[in-house]
């Protein structure tokens, strides 16, 4: 018996976290108290009296009729949660209670939320044979729980808010600790603000939701994406005399971008409408006064045009010349496209004409 | 007797490299390029090149000069055609002026730092 309460708190925390996360910081204080009671009531009523599927559908329909007002977000959210995850809650209640007793040794600490979710998911499957409930329901629950667990990890900062909420919920709930435990899971899975509203979901919302749950389920995707942040050392610019600038780490930057220094330099000169040369130490001497920021801008544009893959945005590309045309082949997605040749445009006459007489 | 069809003959022999004298291979030529050039000190020049034919560069130059309160001139370049040259860094102003007067922003390319 003691195990149940322990397990519940973590679930509650998740739910509360999700709510807080969704709403503005200002609303956080008000939300915790309200959501918990409402959710509890709905769960108890729906779960005990009516079938899982029908109740949820009805609730959804009734809620869908209205329009979403941002001020009412919190209340609506709660309602929506009930509607959306009513079945989940019910299912979980019935199935999970037995399961938890048997399988779960109680993941008491909030920190172990993930583990708890994992255990819970495992528990249902194991006990599924014993219980009469359909496997489908269980599977759904499991998936949601897993998602929730992942979300929780991301939202760890919000835990404190959840803790006091949990206490309130428990006092009110009394009999069904699990009932409200389950709702939180559902909330986490869809903790977007639009869940409360009754309108149809837009593609954008569903898309962000998909990515949120995808990354929650597969943290490796997220980490790999973030790891790939492409960084390049900032260009080092010095002034040589009054009219020349020295770009000291050209070769280093070119190496990092896997581009020929000649190509990069040609682009720099064409873009900045100037000329220059490479000195003995591999530094680029540019005619004119340039600051680091300016060079950085030009380099950035160079990367957009000649380094990053237009298809997948990966900087892992190769530039090859065939038949006088430059082709950029992406190493990570395999796309290949031609890129514009570097062309310096019109050069206005600057300085004394006598100096650049060509004949 | 020789059958003409059986002769080994390269119909493109005298064409040479098809891309040989085409300077802007791989680039779309219908961009309006706005460039900047440094002069002495902190002075700069702005050049506008590739203006579509239906616009009169003279009138445009006059409008620029009045709008931006700068001097400018029309330069005839052998390769680039007529180029509008303005004093000072007018790149942002030119591009917004052109966009406001009905040119596609995607056809305008602003170069420089």
Coordinates of C-alpha atoms in Angstrom, one line a residue:
Chain A
X1 CA 0.0 0.0 0.0
X2 CA 2.7 2.4 0.9
X3 CA 4.1 1.9 -2.6
X4 CA 1.1 3.4 -4.3
X5 CA 1.3 6.8 -2.6
X6 CA 5.0 7.0 -3.4
X7 CA 4.4 6.2 -7.0
X8 CA 1.6 8.7 -7.3
X9 CA 3.5 11.7 -6.2
X10 CA 5.9 11.5 -9.0
X11 CA 3.0 11.2 -11.5
X12 CA 1.3 14.2 -10.0
X13 CA 4.4 16.2 -10.2
X14 CA 4.6 15.5 -13.8
X15 CA 1.1 16.7 -14.4
X16 CA 1.6 19.8 -12.4
X17 CA 4.8 20.5 -14.1
X18 CA 3.3 20.2 -17.4
X19 CA 0.6 22.7 -16.5
X20 CA 3.0 25.2 -15.1
X21 CA 5.1 24.8 -18.1
X22 CA 2.3 25.5 -20.5
X23 CA 1.1 28.6 -18.8
X24 CA 2.8 31.9 -18.1
X25 CA 4.8 32.3 -14.9
X26 CA 2.2 34.7 -13.7
X27 CA -0.5 32.2 -13.9
X28 CA 1.5 29.4 -12.3
X29 CA 0.4 30.2 -8.7
X30 CA -3.3 30.2 -9.5
X31 CA -3.1 27.2 -11.8
X32 CA -1.8 24.5 -9.4
X33 CA -4.6 24.8 -7.0
X34 CA -7.4 24.8 -9.6
X35 CA -6.2 22.2 -12.0
X36 CA -5.7 19.5 -9.5
X37 CA -9.3 19.5 -8.0
X38 CA -10.9 19.7 -11.4
X39 CA -8.9 16.9 -12.9
X40 CA -9.6 14.8 -9.9
X41 CA -13.3 15.3 -10.0
X42 CA -13.5 14.5 -13.7
X43 CA -11.4 11.5 -13.3
X44 CA -13.3 10.1 -10.4
X45 CA -16.6 10.7 -12.1
X46 CA -15.7 9.5 -15.5
X47 CA -13.5 6.7 -14.4
X48 CA -15.9 5.1 -12.0
X49 CA -19.2 5.6 -13.7
X50 CA -18.7 5.6 -17.5
X51 CA -16.8 3.8 -20.2
X52 CA -13.4 5.1 -21.0
X53 CA -13.8 5.7 -24.8
X54 CA -17.3 7.2 -24.9
X55 CA -16.8 9.6 -22.1
X56 CA -13.7 11.0 -23.5
X57 CA -15.2 11.5 -26.9
X58 CA -18.2 13.3 -25.5
X59 CA -16.1 15.5 -23.4
X60 CA -14.0 16.4 -26.4
X61 CA -17.0 17.2 -28.5
X62 CA -18.5 19.4 -26.0
X63 CA -15.3 21.3 -25.4
X64 CA -14.5 21.5 -29.1
X65 CA -17.7 23.6 -29.6
X66 CA -16.3 26.7 -27.9
X67 CA -13.6 29.0 -29.1
X68 CA -10.3 29.4 -27.4
X69 CA -9.6 32.4 -25.3
X70 CA -6.2 33.0 -24.0
X71 CA -7.3 34.4 -20.7
X72 CA -9.2 31.2 -20.0
X73 CA -6.3 29.0 -21.0
X74 CA -5.8 27.5 -17.7
X75 CA -9.4 26.4 -17.2
X76 CA -9.7 25.2 -20.7
X77 CA -6.5 23.4 -20.4
X78 CA -7.7 21.5 -17.5
X79 CA -10.9 20.6 -19.2
X80 CA -9.2 19.5 -22.3
X81 CA -6.8 17.4 -20.3
X82 CA -9.7 15.7 -18.7
X83 CA -11.4 15.2 -22.1
X84 CA -8.3 14.1 -23.9
X85 CA -6.8 11.9 -21.3
X86 CA -9.9 10.8 -19.5
X87 CA -9.6 7.4 -21.1
X88 CA -6.0 7.2 -20.2
X89 CA -6.7 8.0 -16.6
X90 CA -9.4 5.4 -16.4
X91 CA -7.4 2.8 -18.1
X92 CA -4.5 3.4 -15.9
X93 CA -6.5 3.4 -12.8
X94 CA -8.1 0.1 -13.4
X95 CA -5.0 -1.6 -14.8
X96 CA -2.3 0.1 -13.0
X97 CA -3.5 -0.2 -9.5
X98 CA -3.1 -3.9 -9.5
X99 CA 0.1 -3.7 -11.5
X100 CA 1.6 -1.2 -9.2
X101 CA 1.0 -3.3 -6.2
X102 CA 2.6 -6.4 -7.7
X103 CA 5.3 -5.1 -10.0
X104 CA 6.2 -1.6 -8.9
X105 CA 8.4 -1.6 -5.9
X106 CA 7.6 2.1 -5.7
X107 CA 9.7 4.7 -7.4
X108 CA 9.3 7.1 -4.5
X109 CA 11.7 9.8 -5.4
X110 CA 10.7 12.5 -8.0
X111 CA 14.2 12.2 -9.4
X112 CA 13.4 8.7 -10.5
X113 CA 10.5 9.9 -12.5
X114 CA 11.8 8.4 -15.6
X115 CA 12.5 5.1 -14.1
X116 CA 9.1 5.1 -12.5
X117 CA 7.5 5.7 -15.9
X118 CA 9.5 2.9 -17.4
X119 CA 8.6 0.6 -14.6
X120 CA 5.0 1.5 -14.9
X121 CA 5.1 0.8 -18.6
X122 CA 6.7 -2.6 -18.0
X123 CA 4.3 -3.4 -15.2
X124 CA 1.2 -3.2 -17.3
X125 CA 2.6 -5.4 -20.0
X126 CA 3.6 -8.0 -17.6
X127 CA 0.3 -8.1 -15.8
X128 CA -1.7 -7.7 -18.9
X129 CA -2.2 -11.4 -19.2
X130 CA -3.7 -11.6 -15.7
X131 CA -6.0 -8.7 -16.2
X132 CA -9.0 -8.8 -18.6
X133 CA -8.4 -5.4 -20.1
X134 CA -7.4 -5.2 -23.7
X135 CA -3.8 -5.0 -24.7
X136 CA -4.4 -2.0 -26.9
X137 CA -5.3 0.2 -24.0
X138 CA -2.3 -0.8 -22.1
X139 CA 0.0 -0.1 -25.0
X140 CA -1.4 3.3 -25.4
X141 CA -0.8 4.0 -21.8
X142 CA 2.7 2.8 -21.9
X143 CA 3.5 5.0 -24.8
X144 CA 2.1 8.0 -23.2
X145 CA 3.9 7.3 -20.0
X146 CA 7.2 7.0 -21.7
X147 CA 6.6 10.3 -23.5
X148 CA 5.7 11.9 -20.2
X149 CA 8.8 10.6 -18.6
X150 CA 11.0 12.1 -21.3
X151 CA 9.1 15.4 -21.0
X152 CA 9.6 15.4 -17.3
X153 CA 13.3 15.3 -17.7
X154 CA 13.2 18.3 -19.8
X155 CA 11.0 20.2 -17.4
X156 CA 12.9 19.4 -14.3
X157 CA 13.1 23.0 -13.3
X158 CA 9.4 23.1 -12.6
X159 CA 9.4 20.3 -10.1
X160 CA 9.1 22.5 -7.0
X161 CA 5.7 23.8 -8.1
X162 CA 4.4 20.4 -8.6
X163 CA 5.4 19.3 -5.1
X164 CA 3.0 21.4 -3.2
X165 CA 0.3 20.8 -5.7
X166 CA 0.7 17.1 -5.2
X167 CA 0.0 17.4 -1.5
X168 CA -3.3 19.1 -2.2
X169 CA -4.3 16.6 -4.8
X170 CA -3.6 13.8 -2.5
X171 CA -5.7 15.2 0.3
X172 CA -8.6 15.7 -2.1
X173 CA -8.3 12.5 -3.9
X174 CA -8.0 10.2 -1.0
X175 CA -9.2 7.0 -2.6
X176 CA -7.8 7.3 -6.1
X177 CA -4.2 8.3 -6.0
X178 CA -3.6 6.7 -9.3
X179 CA -6.5 8.5 -10.9
X180 CA -4.8 11.8 -10.8
X181 CA -1.5 10.3 -11.3
X182 CA -2.5 9.2 -14.7
X183 CA -3.9 12.6 -15.9
X184 CA -0.5 14.2 -15.4
X185 CA 1.0 11.7 -17.8
X186 CA -1.5 12.7 -20.4
X187 CA -0.9 16.3 -19.8
X188 CA 2.8 16.0 -20.3
X189 CA 2.3 14.2 -23.5
X190 CA 0.3 17.1 -24.9
X191 CA 1.3 20.0 -22.7
X192 CA 0.7 22.5 -25.5
X193 CA -1.5 25.5 -24.7
X194 CA -4.0 24.6 -27.5
X195 CA -5.0 21.5 -25.7
X196 CA -7.3 23.5 -23.6
X197 CA -9.0 25.3 -26.5
X198 CA -11.9 23.8 -28.4
X199 CA -10.9 24.9 -31.9
X200 CA -9.4 22.6 -34.4
X201 CA -5.7 22.0 -34.2
X202 CA -3.5 23.7 -36.8
X203 CA -0.9 21.9 -38.7
X204 CA 1.8 23.9 -37.0
X205 CA 0.6 23.0 -33.6
X206 CA 0.4 19.3 -34.4
X207 CA 3.8 19.5 -36.0
X208 CA 5.5 21.0 -32.9
X209 CA 3.7 18.5 -30.8
X210 CA 5.0 15.7 -32.9
X211 CA 8.6 17.0 -32.6
X212 CA 8.2 17.5 -28.9
X213 CA 7.2 14.0 -28.4
X214 CA 9.6 12.7 -30.9
X215 CA 12.5 14.3 -29.1
X216 CA 11.1 13.3 -25.8
X217 CA 11.0 9.7 -26.9
X218 CA 14.3 9.8 -28.6
X219 CA 16.6 12.1 -26.8
X220 CA 19.5 10.9 -28.9
X221 CA 18.0 12.8 -31.9
X222 CA 17.9 16.0 -30.0
X223 CA 21.4 15.7 -28.6
X224 CA 22.9 14.8 -32.0
X225 CA 21.2 17.8 -33.6
X226 CA 22.5 20.1 -30.9
X227 CA 25.9 18.7 -31.0
X228 CA 26.3 19.5 -34.6
X229 CA 26.3 23.2 -33.9
X230 CA 28.8 24.4 -36.4
X231 CA 31.3 26.8 -35.0
X232 CA 34.1 28.7 -36.7
X233 CA 36.7 30.7 -35.0
X234 CA 36.0 34.4 -35.5
X235 CA 38.2 36.1 -38.1
X236 CA 41.2 37.9 -36.7
X237 CA 41.6 41.3 -38.2
X238 CA 44.6 43.6 -37.8
X239 CA 45.3 46.9 -39.4
X240 CA 48.5 47.2 -41.4
X241 CA 49.4 50.7 -41.8
X242 CA 46.5 53.0 -42.6
X243 CA 44.9 51.4 -45.6
X244 CA 45.3 47.7 -45.3
X245 CA 43.8 45.1 -43.1
X246 CA 45.2 41.7 -42.3
X247 CA 43.0 38.8 -42.0
X248 CA 45.2 36.5 -40.0
X249 CA 43.4 33.2 -39.7
X250 CA 42.1 32.8 -43.3
X251 CA 43.7 29.4 -43.8
X252 CA 42.4 28.1 -40.5
X253 CA 38.9 29.1 -41.3
X254 CA 39.1 27.7 -44.8
X255 CA 40.3 24.4 -43.4
X256 CA 37.4 24.4 -41.0
X257 CA 35.0 25.0 -43.9
X258 CA 36.8 22.5 -46.2
X259 CA 37.1 25.1 -48.9
X260 CA 40.1 26.2 -50.9
X261 CA 41.5 29.4 -49.6
X262 CA 41.6 30.8 -53.1
X263 CA 37.8 30.3 -53.4
X264 CA 37.1 32.0 -50.1
X265 CA 39.5 34.8 -50.9
X266 CA 38.0 35.4 -54.3
X267 CA 34.6 35.6 -52.7
X268 CA 35.8 38.0 -50.1
X269 CA 37.3 40.3 -52.6
X270 CA 34.4 40.2 -55.0
X271 CA 31.9 40.9 -52.2
X272 CA 33.9 43.7 -50.6
X273 CA 34.9 45.2 -53.9
X274 CA 38.5 45.4 -53.1
X275 CA 41.8 43.6 -53.7
X276 CA 44.6 42.1 -51.8
X277 CA 47.1 39.4 -51.5
X278 CA 48.3 36.5 -49.3
X279 CA 51.5 37.2 -47.5
X280 CA 54.2 34.7 -46.6
X281 CA 52.7 33.6 -43.4
X282 CA 49.4 32.7 -45.0
X283 CA 47.7 35.8 -43.9
X284 CA 45.4 37.7 -46.2
X285 CA 46.2 41.3 -46.8
X286 CA 43.1 43.3 -47.8
X287 CA 43.2 46.7 -49.2
X288 CA 40.9 49.0 -47.3
X289 CA 39.9 49.2 -43.7
X290 CA 37.8 46.4 -42.5
X291 CA 36.6 45.4 -39.1
X292 CA 36.2 41.9 -37.8
X293 CA 32.4 42.3 -37.8
X294 CA 32.3 43.2 -41.4
X295 CA 34.5 40.2 -42.4
X296 CA 32.3 38.0 -40.3
X297 CA 29.2 39.1 -42.2
X298 CA 30.8 38.3 -45.5
X299 CA 32.0 35.0 -44.3
X300 CA 28.6 34.2 -43.0
X301 CA 27.1 34.9 -46.4
X302 CA 29.8 32.8 -48.0
X303 CA 28.8 29.9 -45.8
X304 CA 25.2 30.2 -46.7
X305 CA 26.0 30.2 -50.4
X306 CA 28.9 27.8 -50.7
X307 CA 29.2 25.8 -47.5
X308 CA 25.9 24.8 -46.0
X309 CA 23.8 22.3 -47.8
X310 CA 20.6 24.0 -49.1
X311 CA 18.6 20.8 -48.5
X312 CA 19.7 19.7 -45.1
X313 CA 21.6 22.7 -43.8
X314 CA 24.6 20.6 -43.0
X315 CA 27.9 22.3 -43.4
X316 CA 29.5 18.9 -44.3
X317 CA 29.8 19.6 -48.0
X318 CA 32.4 19.3 -50.8
X319 CA 32.9 21.8 -53.5
X320 CA 34.1 20.5 -56.8
X321 CA 34.6 22.0 -60.2
X322 CA 33.4 20.3 -63.3
X323 CA 33.3 21.9 -66.7
X324 CA 33.9 25.3 -65.2
X325 CA 30.9 24.9 -63.0
X326 CA 31.2 24.5 -59.3
X327 CA 29.2 21.8 -57.7
X328 CA 28.5 21.4 -54.1
X329 CA 27.9 17.9 -52.9
X330 CA 26.5 17.3 -49.4
X331 CA 28.2 14.6 -47.5
X332 CA 25.4 14.0 -45.1
X333 CA 22.3 13.9 -47.3
X334 CA 23.9 13.3 -50.7
X335 CA 22.3 16.1 -52.5
X336 CA 24.3 17.8 -55.2
X337 CA 23.7 21.2 -56.7
X338 CA 25.5 23.7 -58.8
X339 CA 26.5 27.0 -57.1
X340 CA 27.0 30.4 -58.6
X341 CA 30.4 31.2 -59.8
X342 CA 32.1 34.0 -58.0
X343 CA 31.8 37.1 -60.0
X344 CA 33.0 40.5 -59.1
X345 CA 30.8 43.1 -60.4
X346 CA 31.4 46.6 -61.6
X347 CA 34.4 48.2 -60.0
X348 CA 34.2 51.9 -59.8
X349 CA 37.2 54.0 -60.4
X350 CA 38.6 54.8 -57.0
X351 CA 41.7 56.9 -56.4
X352 CA 43.8 58.6 -58.9
X353 CA 43.3 57.6 -62.5
X354 CA 47.0 58.0 -63.2
X355 CA 47.8 55.2 -60.9
X356 CA 46.0 52.5 -62.7
X357 CA 46.6 53.4 -66.3
X358 CA 46.6 50.2 -68.2
X359 CA 48.0 51.6 -71.3
Chain B
X1 CA 32.2 5.9 -102.7
X2 CA 31.7 7.3 -99.3
X3 CA 28.5 7.4 -97.4
X4 CA 28.2 10.6 -95.7
X5 CA 26.4 9.2 -92.7
X6 CA 29.2 6.8 -91.9
X7 CA 31.8 9.4 -91.8
X8 CA 33.1 10.1 -88.3
X9 CA 32.3 13.6 -87.9
X10 CA 31.7 15.6 -84.8
X11 CA 28.9 18.0 -85.5
X12 CA 30.0 20.1 -82.5
X13 CA 33.6 20.3 -83.4
X14 CA 33.6 23.9 -84.3
X15 CA 31.4 24.9 -81.4
X16 CA 34.2 24.6 -79.0
X17 CA 33.5 24.6 -75.3
X18 CA 29.9 25.5 -75.0
X19 CA 30.5 27.3 -71.8
X20 CA 33.8 28.8 -72.9
X21 CA 32.8 32.4 -73.4
X22 CA 29.9 32.5 -71.1
X23 CA 31.1 34.5 -68.2
X24 CA 28.2 34.0 -65.8
X25 CA 27.9 30.2 -65.9
X26 CA 25.6 29.0 -63.1
X27 CA 24.5 32.5 -62.1
X28 CA 21.3 34.1 -63.0
X29 CA 22.0 37.3 -64.7
X30 CA 18.8 39.1 -63.9
X31 CA 19.8 40.1 -60.4
X32 CA 20.1 43.7 -59.4
X33 CA 23.4 43.9 -57.7
X34 CA 24.0 46.6 -55.1
X35 CA 27.6 46.9 -54.1
X36 CA 29.7 49.0 -51.9
X37 CA 33.3 50.1 -52.4
X38 CA 35.6 51.8 -50.0
X39 CA 37.3 55.0 -50.9
X40 CA 39.7 56.9 -48.8
X41 CA 38.9 57.4 -45.2
X42 CA 35.4 56.5 -44.3
X43 CA 34.1 57.4 -47.6
X44 CA 32.3 54.9 -49.7
X45 CA 30.7 54.4 -53.1
X46 CA 27.5 52.5 -53.8
X47 CA 27.0 51.0 -57.2
X48 CA 23.8 49.6 -58.7
X49 CA 24.2 47.2 -61.5
X50 CA 21.8 45.1 -63.5
X51 CA 18.8 47.3 -63.6
X52 CA 16.0 45.8 -65.8
X53 CA 15.7 47.4 -69.2
X54 CA 12.3 48.8 -68.6
X55 CA 13.6 51.3 -66.1
X56 CA 15.3 54.5 -67.1
X57 CA 18.5 54.7 -65.2
X58 CA 18.7 58.4 -65.7
X59 CA 15.4 59.0 -64.0
X60 CA 16.2 56.5 -61.3
X61 CA 19.4 58.3 -60.6
X62 CA 17.7 61.5 -60.3
X63 CA 15.2 60.1 -57.9
X64 CA 18.0 58.5 -55.9
X65 CA 19.9 61.7 -55.7
X66 CA 16.9 63.6 -54.5
X67 CA 15.7 60.9 -52.1
X68 CA 19.0 60.1 -50.5
X69 CA 20.5 63.6 -50.6
X70 CA 23.6 62.4 -52.2
X71 CA 25.4 62.9 -55.5
X72 CA 25.7 60.3 -58.1
X73 CA 26.5 59.5 -61.7
X74 CA 25.7 57.1 -64.4
X75 CA 28.7 55.1 -65.6
X76 CA 28.9 53.3 -68.9
X77 CA 30.8 50.1 -68.4
X78 CA 31.8 47.9 -71.4
X79 CA 30.7 44.7 -69.7
X80 CA 28.2 45.7 -67.1
X81 CA 26.3 48.2 -69.1
X82 CA 25.0 51.3 -67.4
X83 CA 25.8 51.4 -63.7
X84 CA 24.4 53.9 -61.2
X85 CA 27.0 55.2 -58.9
X86 CA 26.1 57.0 -55.7
X87 CA 28.2 58.6 -53.0
X88 CA 28.1 57.1 -49.6
X89 CA 26.7 53.9 -48.3
X90 CA 23.2 53.9 -49.8
X91 CA 22.7 50.1 -50.0
X92 CA 19.9 49.7 -47.6
X93 CA 18.1 52.8 -48.8
X94 CA 18.4 51.7 -52.4
X95 CA 17.0 48.3 -51.8
X96 CA 14.1 49.6 -49.8
X97 CA 13.4 52.2 -52.4
X98 CA 13.3 49.7 -55.1
X99 CA 11.1 47.3 -53.2
X100 CA 8.7 50.1 -52.4
X101 CA 8.5 51.0 -56.0
X102 CA 7.5 47.5 -57.1
X103 CA 10.6 45.5 -57.7
X104 CA 10.8 42.0 -56.3
X105 CA 13.0 41.8 -53.3
X106 CA 14.3 38.4 -54.4
X107 CA 15.8 40.0 -57.5
X108 CA 17.9 42.4 -55.5
X109 CA 21.2 41.3 -54.2
X110 CA 23.0 43.5 -51.7
X111 CA 26.7 42.8 -51.5
X112 CA 29.5 44.0 -49.3
X113 CA 30.2 43.9 -45.6

